[in-house]
PDB file of C-alpha atoms and ligand atoms in Angstrom:
ATOM      1  CA  MET A   1      -2.197 -16.403  12.377  1.00  0.00           C
ATOM      2  CA  LYS A   2      -1.043 -13.069  13.786  1.00  0.00           C
ATOM      3  CA  PHE A   3      -3.454 -10.137  14.086  1.00  0.00           C
ATOM      4  CA  PHE A   4      -2.067  -6.674  13.388  1.00  0.00           C
ATOM      5  CA  ILE A   5      -4.153  -3.508  13.496  1.00  0.00           C
ATOM      6  CA  ASP A   6      -3.923  -1.269  10.430  1.00  0.00           C
ATOM      7  CA  THR A   7      -4.188   2.225  11.879  1.00  0.00           C
ATOM      8  CA  ALA A   8      -2.246   5.091  13.414  1.00  0.00           C
ATOM      9  CA  ASN A   9      -5.096   5.866  15.837  1.00  0.00           C
ATOM     10  CA  LEU A  10      -3.735   5.398  19.373  1.00  0.00           C
ATOM     11  CA  LYS A  11      -7.152   4.866  20.996  1.00  0.00           C
ATOM     12  CA  GLN A  12      -7.993   2.092  18.528  1.00  0.00           C
ATOM     13  CA  ILE A  13      -4.570   0.507  19.031  1.00  0.00           C
ATOM     14  CA  GLN A  14      -5.124   0.605  22.817  1.00  0.00           C
ATOM     15  CA  GLU A  15      -8.593  -0.948  22.430  1.00  0.00           C
ATOM     16  CA  ALA A  16      -7.269  -3.797  20.264  1.00  0.00           C
ATOM     17  CA  GLN A  17      -4.328  -4.290  22.638  1.00  0.00           C
ATOM     18  CA  SER A  18      -6.705  -4.498  25.623  1.00  0.00           C
ATOM     19  CA  LEU A  19      -8.457  -7.487  23.978  1.00  0.00           C
ATOM     20  CA  GLY A  20      -5.254  -9.483  24.382  1.00  0.00           C
ATOM     21  CA  ILE A  21      -5.235 -10.696  20.774  1.00  0.00           C
ATOM     22  CA  LEU A  22      -3.056  -8.038  19.130  1.00  0.00           C
ATOM     23  CA  ASP A  23       0.339  -8.980  17.681  1.00  0.00           C
ATOM     24  CA  GLY A  24       1.407  -5.735  16.026  1.00  0.00           C
ATOM     25  CA  VAL A  25       0.554  -2.560  14.120  1.00  0.00           C
ATOM     26  CA  THR A  26       0.895  -1.391  10.534  1.00  0.00           C
ATOM     27  CA  THR A  27       0.798   2.252   9.528  1.00  0.00           C
ATOM     28  CA  ASN A  28       1.300   4.114   6.272  1.00  0.00           C
ATOM     29  CA  PRO A  29       1.550   7.812   5.337  1.00  0.00           C
ATOM     30  CA  SER A  30      -2.197   7.979   4.563  1.00  0.00           C
ATOM     31  CA  LEU A  31      -3.121   6.531   7.975  1.00  0.00           C
ATOM     32  CA  MET A  32      -0.724   8.951   9.725  1.00  0.00           C
ATOM     33  CA  ALA A  33      -2.236  11.895   7.795  1.00  0.00           C
ATOM     34  CA  LYS A  34      -5.753  10.720   8.736  1.00  0.00           C
ATOM     35  CA  GLU A  35      -4.781  11.181  12.413  1.00  0.00           C
ATOM     36  CA  GLY A  36      -3.416  14.676  11.658  1.00  0.00           C
ATOM     37  CA  ILE A  37       0.194  13.690  12.487  1.00  0.00           C
ATOM     38  CA  LYS A  38       2.356  16.250  10.687  1.00  0.00           C
ATOM     39  CA  GLY A  39       6.025  17.221  10.873  1.00  0.00           C
ATOM     40  CA  GLN A  40       9.055  15.019  11.483  1.00  0.00           C
ATOM     41  CA  ALA A  41       9.154  15.468  15.282  1.00  0.00           C
ATOM     42  CA  ASN A  42       5.453  14.633  15.695  1.00  0.00           C
ATOM     43  CA  ILE A  43       5.710  11.643  13.377  1.00  0.00           C
ATOM     44  CA  ILE A  44       8.644  10.225  15.366  1.00  0.00           C
ATOM     45  CA  GLN A  45       6.876  10.837  18.686  1.00  0.00           C
ATOM     46  CA  HIS A  46       3.765   9.121  17.352  1.00  0.00           C
ATOM     47  CA  TYR A  47       5.727   6.020  16.331  1.00  0.00           C
ATOM     48  CA  LEU A  48       7.251   5.950  19.830  1.00  0.00           C
ATOM     49  CA  ASP A  49       3.790   6.228  21.409  1.00  0.00           C
ATOM     50  CA  ILE A  50       2.542   3.338  19.267  1.00  0.00           C
ATOM     51  CA  CYS A  51       5.600   1.232  20.156  1.00  0.00           C
ATOM     52  CA  LYS A  52       4.961   1.823  23.882  1.00  0.00           C
ATOM     53  CA  THR A  53       1.338   0.670  23.473  1.00  0.00           C
ATOM     54  CA  VAL A  54       1.974  -2.714  21.821  1.00  0.00           C
ATOM     55  CA  SER A  55       4.429  -5.522  22.434  1.00  0.00           C
ATOM     56  CA  GLY A  56       4.807  -6.588  18.776  1.00  0.00           C
ATOM     57  CA  ASP A  57       6.141  -5.251  15.483  1.00  0.00           C
ATOM     58  CA  VAL A  58       5.165  -1.753  14.325  1.00  0.00           C
ATOM     59  CA  SER A  59       5.539  -0.975  10.615  1.00  0.00           C
ATOM     60  CA  ALA A  60       6.729   2.583   9.906  1.00  0.00           C
ATOM     61  CA  GLU A  61       6.845   3.505   6.222  1.00  0.00           C
ATOM     62  CA  VAL A  62       9.633   5.412   4.485  1.00  0.00           C
ATOM     63  CA  ILE A  63       8.540   8.335   2.315  1.00  0.00           C
ATOM     64  CA  THR A  64      11.662   8.334   0.143  1.00  0.00           C
ATOM     65  CA  THR A  65      12.071   6.382  -3.106  1.00  0.00           C
ATOM     66  CA  ASP A  66      15.813   6.667  -3.814  1.00  0.00           C
ATOM     67  CA  TYR A  67      18.071   3.841  -2.545  1.00  0.00           C
ATOM     68  CA  GLU A  68      20.460   6.024  -0.505  1.00  0.00           C
ATOM     69  CA  GLU A  69      17.580   8.026   0.965  1.00  0.00           C
ATOM     70  CA  ILE A  70      15.612   4.902   1.877  1.00  0.00           C
ATOM     71  CA  ILE A  71      18.670   3.503   3.677  1.00  0.00           C
ATOM     72  CA  LYS A  72      19.143   6.758   5.611  1.00  0.00           C
ATOM     73  CA  GLU A  73      15.465   7.080   6.506  1.00  0.00           C
ATOM     74  CA  GLY A  74      15.054   3.381   7.307  1.00  0.00           C
ATOM     75  CA  LYS A  75      18.065   3.344   9.646  1.00  0.00           C
ATOM     76  CA  LYS A  76      16.658   6.366  11.472  1.00  0.00           C
ATOM     77  CA  LEU A  77      13.233   4.721  11.842  1.00  0.00           C
ATOM     78  CA  ALA A  78      14.738   1.395  12.971  1.00  0.00           C
ATOM     79  CA  SER A  79      16.841   3.159  15.616  1.00  0.00           C
ATOM     80  CA  LEU A  80      13.714   4.634  17.253  1.00  0.00           C
ATOM     81  CA  HIS A  81      12.576   1.435  18.951  1.00  0.00           C
ATOM     82  CA  PRO A  82      13.179  -2.352  18.707  1.00  0.00           C
ATOM     83  CA  HIS A  83       9.540  -2.854  17.606  1.00  0.00           C
ATOM     84  CA  ILE A  84       9.978  -0.804  14.439  1.00  0.00           C
ATOM     85  CA  VAL A  85       9.791  -2.617  11.100  1.00  0.00           C
ATOM     86  CA  VAL A  86      10.855  -0.461   8.136  1.00  0.00           C
ATOM     87  CA  LYS A  87       8.083  -0.462   5.547  1.00  0.00           C
ATOM     88  CA  VAL A  88       9.467  -0.074   2.031  1.00  0.00           C
ATOM     89  CA  PRO A  89       7.553   0.183  -1.271  1.00  0.00           C
ATOM     90  CA  MET A  90       7.841  -2.486  -3.991  1.00  0.00           C
ATOM     91  CA  ILE A  91      10.119  -0.593  -6.373  1.00  0.00           C
ATOM     92  CA  LYS A  92      13.657  -1.369  -7.607  1.00  0.00           C
ATOM     93  CA  ASP A  93      15.360   0.893  -5.081  1.00  0.00           C
ATOM     94  CA  GLY A  94      13.040  -0.489  -2.406  1.00  0.00           C
ATOM     95  CA  ILE A  95      14.070  -4.085  -3.104  1.00  0.00           C
ATOM     96  CA  LYS A  96      17.751  -3.076  -3.073  1.00  0.00           C
ATOM     97  CA  ALA A  97      17.185  -1.345   0.264  1.00  0.00           C
ATOM     98  CA  ILE A  98      15.338  -4.385   1.696  1.00  0.00           C
ATOM     99  CA  LYS A  99      18.353  -6.540   0.789  1.00  0.00           C
ATOM    100  CA  TYR A 100      20.623  -4.050   2.574  1.00  0.00           C
ATOM    101  CA  PHE A 101      18.381  -3.959   5.669  1.00  0.00           C
ATOM    102  CA  SER A 102      18.123  -7.747   5.702  1.00  0.00           C
ATOM    103  CA  ASP A 103      21.930  -8.047   5.573  1.00  0.00           C
ATOM    104  CA  HIS A 104      22.109  -5.593   8.499  1.00  0.00           C
ATOM    105  CA  HIS A 105      19.443  -7.352  10.608  1.00  0.00           C
ATOM    106  CA  ILE A 106      16.867  -4.566  10.241  1.00  0.00           C
ATOM    107  CA  LYS A 107      13.291  -5.874   9.922  1.00  0.00           C
ATOM    108  CA  THR A 108      11.334  -4.850   6.798  1.00  0.00           C
ATOM    109  CA  ASN A 109       7.828  -4.931   5.380  1.00  0.00           C
ATOM    110  CA  CYS A 110       7.633  -4.780   1.579  1.00  0.00           C
ATOM    111  CA  THR A 111       4.428  -2.869   0.815  1.00  0.00           C
ATOM    112  CA  LEU A 112       2.208  -2.181  -2.203  1.00  0.00           C
ATOM    113  CA  VAL A 113       2.504  -5.762  -3.463  1.00  0.00           C
ATOM    114  CA  PHE A 114      -0.057  -6.830  -6.068  1.00  0.00           C
ATOM    115  CA  SER A 115       1.490  -9.867  -7.793  1.00  0.00           C
ATOM    116  CA  ALA A 116       3.249 -13.159  -7.047  1.00  0.00           C
ATOM    117  CA  GLY A 117       6.300 -11.964  -8.988  1.00  0.00           C
ATOM    118  CA  GLN A 118       6.634  -8.942  -6.703  1.00  0.00           C
ATOM    119  CA  ALA A 119       6.268 -11.208  -3.652  1.00  0.00           C
ATOM    120  CA  LEU A 120       9.022 -13.465  -4.999  1.00  0.00           C
ATOM    121  CA  LEU A 121      11.362 -10.459  -5.303  1.00  0.00           C
ATOM    122  CA  ALA A 122      10.554  -9.397  -1.728  1.00  0.00           C
ATOM    123  CA  ALA A 123      11.388 -12.878  -0.415  1.00  0.00           C
ATOM    124  CA  LYS A 124      14.607 -13.050  -2.464  1.00  0.00           C
ATOM    125  CA  ALA A 125      15.667  -9.715  -0.931  1.00  0.00           C
ATOM    126  CA  GLY A 126      15.013 -11.119   2.560  1.00  0.00           C
ATOM    127  CA  ALA A 127      11.978  -9.055   3.593  1.00  0.00           C
ATOM    128  CA  THR A 128      10.603  -9.920   7.039  1.00  0.00           C
ATOM    129  CA  TYR A 129       7.049  -9.355   5.770  1.00  0.00           C
ATOM    130  CA  VAL A 130       5.414  -8.979   2.372  1.00  0.00           C
ATOM    131  CA  SER A 131       2.172  -6.991   2.176  1.00  0.00           C
ATOM    132  CA  PRO A 132      -0.207  -7.927  -0.659  1.00  0.00           C
ATOM    133  CA  PHE A 133      -3.177  -5.499  -0.698  1.00  0.00           C
ATOM    134  CA  ILE A 134      -6.144  -7.811  -1.153  1.00  0.00           C
ATOM    135  CA  GLY A 135      -8.999  -5.278  -0.869  1.00  0.00           C
ATOM    136  CA  ARG A 136      -7.487  -3.049  -3.546  1.00  0.00           C
ATOM    137  CA  LEU A 137      -7.145  -6.092  -5.841  1.00  0.00           C
ATOM    138  CA  ASP A 138     -10.780  -7.012  -5.207  1.00  0.00           C
ATOM    139  CA  ASP A 139     -11.636  -3.411  -6.167  1.00  0.00           C
ATOM    140  CA  THR A 140     -10.224  -4.134  -9.645  1.00  0.00           C
ATOM    141  CA  SER A 141     -12.214  -7.380 -10.097  1.00  0.00           C
ATOM    142  CA  THR A 142      -9.119  -9.467  -9.270  1.00  0.00           C
ATOM    143  CA  ASP A 143      -9.312 -12.043  -6.486  1.00  0.00           C
ATOM    144  CA  GLY A 144      -7.067 -10.837  -3.647  1.00  0.00           C
ATOM    145  CA  ILE A 145      -7.343 -14.090  -1.677  1.00  0.00           C
ATOM    146  CA  SER A 146      -6.076 -16.122  -4.661  1.00  0.00           C
ATOM    147  CA  LEU A 147      -2.931 -14.001  -4.588  1.00  0.00           C
ATOM    148  CA  ILE A 148      -2.406 -14.755  -0.878  1.00  0.00           C
ATOM    149  CA  GLN A 149      -2.852 -18.468  -1.612  1.00  0.00           C
ATOM    150  CA  GLN A 150      -0.381 -18.288  -4.527  1.00  0.00           C
ATOM    151  CA  ILE A 151       2.278 -16.467  -2.450  1.00  0.00           C
ATOM    152  CA  VAL A 152       1.888 -18.865   0.512  1.00  0.00           C
ATOM    153  CA  HIS A 153       2.327 -21.798  -1.907  1.00  0.00           C
ATOM    154  CA  ILE A 154       5.428 -20.303  -3.568  1.00  0.00           C
ATOM    155  CA  TYR A 155       7.058 -19.444  -0.225  1.00  0.00           C
ATOM    156  CA  GLN A 156       6.402 -22.988   1.040  1.00  0.00           C
ATOM    157  CA  ASN A 157       7.994 -24.491  -2.114  1.00  0.00           C
ATOM    158  CA  TYR A 158      11.313 -22.810  -1.306  1.00  0.00           C
ATOM    159  CA  ASP A 159      11.009 -22.412   2.468  1.00  0.00           C
ATOM    160  CA  TYR A 160      11.270 -18.616   2.262  1.00  0.00           C
ATOM    161  CA  GLN A 161      11.103 -17.112   5.747  1.00  0.00           C
ATOM    162  CA  THR A 162       9.273 -13.938   4.617  1.00  0.00           C
ATOM    163  CA  GLN A 163       5.891 -13.762   6.363  1.00  0.00           C
ATOM    164  CA  VAL A 164       2.804 -13.176   4.239  1.00  0.00           C
ATOM    165  CA  LEU A 165       1.015 -10.172   5.761  1.00  0.00           C
ATOM    166  CA  ALA A 166      -2.393  -9.760   4.120  1.00  0.00           C
ATOM    167  CA  ALA A 167      -3.213  -6.027   3.976  1.00  0.00           C
ATOM    168  CA  SER A 168      -6.077  -3.887   2.727  1.00  0.00           C
ATOM    169  CA  ILE A 169      -8.493  -6.146   4.620  1.00  0.00           C
ATOM    170  CA  ARG A 170     -12.050  -4.841   4.288  1.00  0.00           C
ATOM    171  CA  HIS A 171     -14.375  -7.354   5.969  1.00  0.00           C
ATOM    172  CA  PRO A 172     -14.415 -10.406   8.285  1.00  0.00           C
ATOM    173  CA  MET A 173     -14.563 -12.949   5.424  1.00  0.00           C
ATOM    174  CA  HIS A 174     -11.184 -11.620   4.231  1.00  0.00           C
ATOM    175  CA  ILE A 175      -9.780 -12.645   7.650  1.00  0.00           C
ATOM    176  CA  ILE A 176     -11.385 -16.098   7.551  1.00  0.00           C
ATOM    177  CA  MET A 177     -10.212 -16.752   3.990  1.00  0.00           C
ATOM    178  CA  CYS A 178      -6.687 -15.572   4.828  1.00  0.00           C
ATOM    179  CA  ALA A 179      -6.643 -18.056   7.716  1.00  0.00           C
ATOM    180  CA  GLU A 180      -7.880 -20.830   5.389  1.00  0.00           C
ATOM    181  CA  VAL A 181      -5.121 -20.266   2.851  1.00  0.00           C
ATOM    182  CA  GLY A 182      -2.385 -19.916   5.472  1.00  0.00           C
ATOM    183  CA  ALA A 183      -1.498 -16.197   5.617  1.00  0.00           C
ATOM    184  CA  ASP A 184       0.976 -15.575   8.459  1.00  0.00           C
ATOM    185  CA  VAL A 185      -0.541 -12.208   9.421  1.00  0.00           C
ATOM    186  CA  VAL A 186      -3.659 -10.152   8.721  1.00  0.00           C
ATOM    187  CA  THR A 187      -3.612  -6.420   9.298  1.00  0.00           C
ATOM    188  CA  CYS A 188      -7.101  -5.006   9.735  1.00  0.00           C
ATOM    189  CA  PRO A 189      -8.976  -1.885  10.766  1.00  0.00           C
ATOM    190  CA  LEU A 190     -10.390  -2.177  14.316  1.00  0.00           C
ATOM    191  CA  ASP A 191     -14.024  -2.449  13.139  1.00  0.00           C
ATOM    192  CA  VAL A 192     -13.159  -5.490  11.002  1.00  0.00           C
ATOM    193  CA  ILE A 193     -11.437  -7.208  13.935  1.00  0.00           C
ATOM    194  CA  LEU A 194     -14.450  -6.440  16.164  1.00  0.00           C
ATOM    195  CA  SER A 195     -16.873  -7.766  13.542  1.00  0.00           C
ATOM    196  CA  LEU A 196     -15.461 -11.255  14.188  1.00  0.00           C
ATOM    197  CA  PHE A 197     -17.296 -11.190  17.527  1.00  0.00           C
ATOM    198  CA  ASN A 198     -20.712 -10.820  15.888  1.00  0.00           C
ATOM    199  CA  HIS A 199     -23.241 -13.640  15.801  1.00  0.00           C
ATOM    200  CA  PRO A 200     -26.969 -13.215  16.499  1.00  0.00           C
ATOM    201  CA  LEU A 201     -27.201 -16.709  18.046  1.00  0.00           C
ATOM    202  CA  THR A 202     -24.560 -15.695  20.603  1.00  0.00           C
ATOM    203  CA  ASP A 203     -26.632 -12.618  21.537  1.00  0.00           C
ATOM    204  CA  ILE A 204     -29.908 -14.580  21.661  1.00  0.00           C
ATOM    205  CA  GLY A 205     -28.294 -17.433  23.607  1.00  0.00           C
ATOM    206  CA  LEU A 206     -26.696 -15.133  26.166  1.00  0.00           C
ATOM    207  CA  ALA A 207     -29.918 -13.140  26.660  1.00  0.00           C
ATOM    208  CA  LYS A 208     -31.785 -16.406  27.339  1.00  0.00           C
ATOM    209  CA  PHE A 209     -29.137 -17.737  29.760  1.00  0.00           C
ATOM    210  CA  LEU A 210     -29.225 -14.485  31.744  1.00  0.00           C
ATOM    211  CA  ALA A 211     -33.054 -14.350  31.721  1.00  0.00           C
ATOM    212  CA  ASP A 212     -33.308 -17.981  32.896  1.00  0.00           C
ATOM    213  CA  TYR A 213     -30.767 -17.301  35.633  1.00  0.00           C
ATOM    214  CA  LYS A 214     -32.867 -14.327  36.845  1.00  0.00           C
ATOM    215  CA  LYS A 215     -36.027 -16.478  36.866  1.00  0.00           C
ATOM    216  CA  SER A 216     -34.298 -19.105  38.996  1.00  0.00           C
ATOM    217  CA  GLN A 217     -33.362 -16.559  41.732  1.00  0.00           C
TER     218      GLN A 217
HETATM  219  O1  G3P B   1      -2.216  -1.947   4.988  1.00  0.00           O
HETATM  220  C1  G3P B   1      -2.594  -1.331   3.792  1.00  0.00           C
HETATM  221  C2  G3P B   1      -3.889  -0.663   3.971  1.00  0.00           C
HETATM  222  O2  G3P B   1      -3.782   0.425   4.834  1.00  0.00           O
HETATM  223  C3  G3P B   1      -4.561  -0.274   2.722  1.00  0.00           C
HETATM  224  O3  G3P B   1      -5.904  -0.444   2.970  1.00  0.00           O
HETATM  225  O4  G3P B   1      -8.290  -0.109   2.648  1.00  0.00           O
HETATM  226  O5  G3P B   1      -6.642   1.673   1.947  1.00  0.00           O
HETATM  227  O6  G3P B   1      -6.830  -0.434   0.661  1.00  0.00           O
HETATM  228  P1  G3P B   1      -6.983   0.214   1.999  1.00  0.00           P
END
């Protein structure tokens, strides 16, 4: 399973990259705004900085919703760097645009996916990735992990090549459960990735090993 980091914060991307376990980055307009990245020139420069930091795919989201505009914006984003994946919302014009990008060998990430039917449309259009938002489903008393399981099953039935990228990950159990049901990718905030390290028995065991070593010197 690939690990992406879900942030536009360069320091956090660098920290995750330095661990040696990072496969890519996802961003969205809210995450860019959180970092105070404003204006077209700054946004483009920031995507370039992210692309220089990681060796894998970097999702950059369009902010247009009309087919022609999405194509124009997506082509511009894709031309910035080979790592760029054009992130497109799950709407009619978005699906049409994903089909166009797929036919023109431009990688895409279909975002804001909340149902198996939407995921089926994304795969039919040839999306590189589909992003079901599991935390936001959980927030509405709907099981996000069950949706990941359902999409993985449907894609396997028909050998769709679209990768299931579980997004809106909120805690380490989301990551474990995504791995259990066969998600291709999880995209997580840095603190959730780091929380996988935590186990009190590791801390207690290491403290004892080091103390015993000191005693033996
Ligand atoms: O990748 C999508 C993600 O950024 C949404 O996460 O926590 O805002 O639902 P969240």
